[in-house]
Amino acid sequence: MLNKKNIILHLLSLCVLCIGFVLCRYVFFDIHGIIGLPVWLFVVGMVSMAISFLLEGKTTPIFTALAYIIGFIAGIIFQTNGVDAGGGTTNNLWIIWIIVFVCITSAGIICEKFIGSAKKTNK
């Protein structure tokens, strides 16, 4: 049974994810120049939130929405430019963004598991 608090939590998290997507994909495009990655991470975030909604999760949507933005910020802060063997330029912002996004989203899923387990043992 879906409750009102869970619906509101997921909708607010979805709004944060959408705002992060619009900012990262369009507003800050000149900073990163990546076309596909913001969309793919957004889709993964949406799937994560949809599954969380169906399973009545509480921490996963929050972690997922924040993971998108925090991953981008971490990528901007810690990115390095380099040169590959052929003389082309490289940048690792996208790697950092993916790793941070996956780690934070996974942390939300793990927290969800522990919170769910703790509630079951308390009943």
PDB file of C-alpha atoms in Angstrom:
ATOM      1  CA  MET A   1       0.000   0.000   0.000  1.00  0.00           C
ATOM      2  CA  LEU A   2       1.453   3.318  -1.054  1.00  0.00           C
ATOM      3  CA  ASN A   3       1.304   6.073   1.500  1.00  0.00           C
ATOM      4  CA  LYS A   4       1.269   9.808   0.964  1.00  0.00           C
ATOM      5  CA  LYS A   5       4.681  10.420   2.580  1.00  0.00           C
ATOM      6  CA  ASN A   6       6.357   7.931   0.245  1.00  0.00           C
ATOM      7  CA  ILE A   7       4.754   9.529  -2.809  1.00  0.00           C
ATOM      8  CA  ILE A   8       5.855  13.015  -1.727  1.00  0.00           C
ATOM      9  CA  LEU A   9       9.385  11.789  -0.955  1.00  0.00           C
ATOM     10  CA  HIS A  10       9.728  10.216  -4.392  1.00  0.00           C
ATOM     11  CA  LEU A  11       8.259  13.230  -6.177  1.00  0.00           C
ATOM     12  CA  LEU A  12      10.628  15.631  -4.401  1.00  0.00           C
ATOM     13  CA  SER A  13      13.589  13.361  -5.148  1.00  0.00           C
ATOM     14  CA  LEU A  14      12.462  13.154  -8.771  1.00  0.00           C
ATOM     15  CA  CYS A  15      12.316  16.966  -8.942  1.00  0.00           C
ATOM     16  CA  VAL A  16      15.867  17.221  -7.571  1.00  0.00           C
ATOM     17  CA  LEU A  17      17.067  14.625 -10.103  1.00  0.00           C
ATOM     18  CA  CYS A  18      15.349  16.479 -12.963  1.00  0.00           C
ATOM     19  CA  ILE A  19      16.819  19.814 -11.884  1.00  0.00           C
ATOM     20  CA  GLY A  20      20.257  18.218 -11.660  1.00  0.00           C
ATOM     21  CA  PHE A  21      19.818  16.736 -15.127  1.00  0.00           C
ATOM     22  CA  VAL A  22      18.765  20.026 -16.707  1.00  0.00           C
ATOM     23  CA  LEU A  23      21.618  21.891 -15.042  1.00  0.00           C
ATOM     24  CA  CYS A  24      24.286  19.315 -15.873  1.00  0.00           C
ATOM     25  CA  ARG A  25      23.107  18.475 -19.380  1.00  0.00           C
ATOM     26  CA  TYR A  26      22.207  21.920 -20.671  1.00  0.00           C
ATOM     27  CA  VAL A  27      23.324  24.755 -18.393  1.00  0.00           C
ATOM     28  CA  PHE A  28      26.812  23.404 -17.630  1.00  0.00           C
ATOM     29  CA  PHE A  29      27.377  21.760 -21.025  1.00  0.00           C
ATOM     30  CA  ASP A  30      30.252  24.129 -21.806  1.00  0.00           C
ATOM     31  CA  ILE A  31      32.077  22.887 -18.700  1.00  0.00           C
ATOM     32  CA  HIS A  32      32.045  19.197 -19.635  1.00  0.00           C
ATOM     33  CA  GLY A  33      31.005  18.875 -23.296  1.00  0.00           C
ATOM     34  CA  ILE A  34      29.576  15.392 -22.732  1.00  0.00           C
ATOM     35  CA  ILE A  35      26.378  14.669 -24.659  1.00  0.00           C
ATOM     36  CA  GLY A  36      25.289  11.136 -23.744  1.00  0.00           C
ATOM     37  CA  LEU A  37      26.493  10.523 -20.193  1.00  0.00           C
ATOM     38  CA  PRO A  38      24.125  12.949 -18.417  1.00  0.00           C
ATOM     39  CA  VAL A  39      21.185  11.279 -20.159  1.00  0.00           C
ATOM     40  CA  TRP A  40      22.320   7.744 -19.290  1.00  0.00           C
ATOM     41  CA  LEU A  41      22.907   8.608 -15.641  1.00  0.00           C
ATOM     42  CA  PHE A  42      19.499  10.289 -15.556  1.00  0.00           C
ATOM     43  CA  VAL A  43      17.858   7.154 -16.972  1.00  0.00           C
ATOM     44  CA  VAL A  44      19.654   4.944 -14.432  1.00  0.00           C
ATOM     45  CA  GLY A  45      18.518   7.326 -11.681  1.00  0.00           C
ATOM     46  CA  MET A  46      14.924   7.181 -12.920  1.00  0.00           C
ATOM     47  CA  VAL A  47      14.985   3.369 -12.977  1.00  0.00           C
ATOM     48  CA  SER A  48      16.448   3.320  -9.465  1.00  0.00           C
ATOM     49  CA  MET A  49      13.707   5.652  -8.241  1.00  0.00           C
ATOM     50  CA  ALA A  50      10.970   3.671  -9.981  1.00  0.00           C
ATOM     51  CA  ILE A  51      12.119   0.431  -8.362  1.00  0.00           C
ATOM     52  CA  SER A  52      12.439   2.202  -5.022  1.00  0.00           C
ATOM     53  CA  PHE A  53       8.920   3.564  -5.401  1.00  0.00           C
ATOM     54  CA  LEU A  54       7.495   0.131  -6.139  1.00  0.00           C
ATOM     55  CA  LEU A  55       9.359  -1.348  -3.161  1.00  0.00           C
ATOM     56  CA  GLU A  56       8.381   1.615  -0.947  1.00  0.00           C
ATOM     57  CA  GLY A  57      11.959   2.704  -0.344  1.00  0.00           C
ATOM     58  CA  LYS A  58      12.809   5.715   1.745  1.00  0.00           C
ATOM     59  CA  THR A  59      16.545   6.380   1.401  1.00  0.00           C
ATOM     60  CA  THR A  60      17.261   5.236  -2.146  1.00  0.00           C
ATOM     61  CA  PRO A  61      15.438   8.099  -3.924  1.00  0.00           C
ATOM     62  CA  ILE A  62      17.190  10.722  -1.802  1.00  0.00           C
ATOM     63  CA  PHE A  63      20.616   9.160  -2.318  1.00  0.00           C
ATOM     64  CA  THR A  64      19.993   8.752  -6.061  1.00  0.00           C
ATOM     65  CA  ALA A  65      18.927  12.352  -6.598  1.00  0.00           C
ATOM     66  CA  LEU A  66      21.881  13.687  -4.629  1.00  0.00           C
ATOM     67  CA  ALA A  67      24.288  11.219  -6.278  1.00  0.00           C
ATOM     68  CA  TYR A  68      23.673  12.782  -9.682  1.00  0.00           C
ATOM     69  CA  ILE A  69      24.579  16.279  -8.524  1.00  0.00           C
ATOM     70  CA  ILE A  70      27.377  15.262  -6.138  1.00  0.00           C
ATOM     71  CA  GLY A  71      28.932  13.054  -8.828  1.00  0.00           C
ATOM     72  CA  PHE A  72      29.001  15.948 -11.264  1.00  0.00           C
ATOM     73  CA  ILE A  73      30.515  18.308  -8.693  1.00  0.00           C
ATOM     74  CA  ALA A  74      33.135  15.715  -7.718  1.00  0.00           C
ATOM     75  CA  GLY A  75      33.972  15.227 -11.393  1.00  0.00           C
ATOM     76  CA  ILE A  76      34.445  18.960 -11.870  1.00  0.00           C
ATOM     77  CA  ILE A  77      36.623  19.271  -8.761  1.00  0.00           C
ATOM     78  CA  PHE A  78      38.829  16.219  -9.301  1.00  0.00           C
ATOM     79  CA  GLN A  79      39.026  16.015 -13.107  1.00  0.00           C
ATOM     80  CA  THR A  80      42.397  15.900 -14.792  1.00  0.00           C
ATOM     81  CA  ASN A  81      43.314  16.537 -18.386  1.00  0.00           C
ATOM     82  CA  GLY A  82      45.846  14.400 -20.171  1.00  0.00           C
ATOM     83  CA  VAL A  83      47.120  13.236 -23.522  1.00  0.00           C
ATOM     84  CA  ASP A  84      46.666   9.732 -24.909  1.00  0.00           C
ATOM     85  CA  ALA A  85      49.266   7.748 -26.854  1.00  0.00           C
ATOM     86  CA  GLY A  86      48.044   9.164 -30.158  1.00  0.00           C
ATOM     87  CA  GLY A  87      48.348  12.763 -28.991  1.00  0.00           C
ATOM     88  CA  GLY A  88      44.623  13.306 -28.355  1.00  0.00           C
ATOM     89  CA  THR A  89      43.401  15.037 -25.234  1.00  0.00           C
ATOM     90  CA  THR A  90      41.694  13.078 -22.469  1.00  0.00           C
ATOM     91  CA  ASN A  91      39.663  14.010 -19.410  1.00  0.00           C
ATOM     92  CA  ASN A  92      38.454  11.788 -16.571  1.00  0.00           C
ATOM     93  CA  LEU A  93      35.438  13.839 -15.417  1.00  0.00           C
ATOM     94  CA  TRP A  94      33.051  11.236 -16.821  1.00  0.00           C
ATOM     95  CA  ILE A  95      34.754   8.378 -14.961  1.00  0.00           C
ATOM     96  CA  ILE A  96      34.593  10.231 -11.653  1.00  0.00           C
ATOM     97  CA  TRP A  97      30.945  11.172 -12.247  1.00  0.00           C
ATOM     98  CA  ILE A  98      29.934   7.560 -12.929  1.00  0.00           C
ATOM     99  CA  ILE A  99      31.866   6.117  -9.989  1.00  0.00           C
ATOM    100  CA  VAL A 100      30.505   8.647  -7.487  1.00  0.00           C
ATOM    101  CA  PHE A 101      26.952   8.232  -8.835  1.00  0.00           C
ATOM    102  CA  VAL A 102      27.087   4.432  -8.598  1.00  0.00           C
ATOM    103  CA  CYS A 103      28.704   4.460  -5.143  1.00  0.00           C
ATOM    104  CA  ILE A 104      26.225   6.904  -3.596  1.00  0.00           C
ATOM    105  CA  THR A 105      23.212   5.212  -5.199  1.00  0.00           C
ATOM    106  CA  SER A 106      24.504   1.837  -3.987  1.00  0.00           C
ATOM    107  CA  ALA A 107      24.962   3.294  -0.506  1.00  0.00           C
ATOM    108  CA  GLY A 108      21.299   4.315  -0.573  1.00  0.00           C
ATOM    109  CA  ILE A 109      20.269   0.794  -1.532  1.00  0.00           C
ATOM    110  CA  ILE A 110      22.444  -0.685   1.221  1.00  0.00           C
ATOM    111  CA  CYS A 111      21.009   1.753   3.785  1.00  0.00           C
ATOM    112  CA  GLU A 112      17.545   0.773   2.589  1.00  0.00           C
ATOM    113  CA  LYS A 113      18.359  -2.863   3.237  1.00  0.00           C
ATOM    114  CA  PHE A 114      19.640  -2.177   6.748  1.00  0.00           C
ATOM    115  CA  ILE A 115      16.710   0.098   7.608  1.00  0.00           C
ATOM    116  CA  GLY A 116      14.261  -2.503   6.322  1.00  0.00           C
ATOM    117  CA  SER A 117      16.007  -5.268   8.261  1.00  0.00           C
ATOM    118  CA  ALA A 118      16.061  -3.189  11.448  1.00  0.00           C
ATOM    119  CA  LYS A 119      12.340  -2.439  11.197  1.00  0.00           C
ATOM    120  CA  LYS A 120      11.501  -6.111  10.682  1.00  0.00           C
ATOM    121  CA  THR A 121      13.486  -7.162  13.746  1.00  0.00           C
ATOM    122  CA  ASN A 122      11.817  -4.468  15.888  1.00  0.00           C
ATOM    123  CA  LYS A 123       8.288  -5.665  15.076  1.00  0.00           C
TER     124      LYS A 123
END
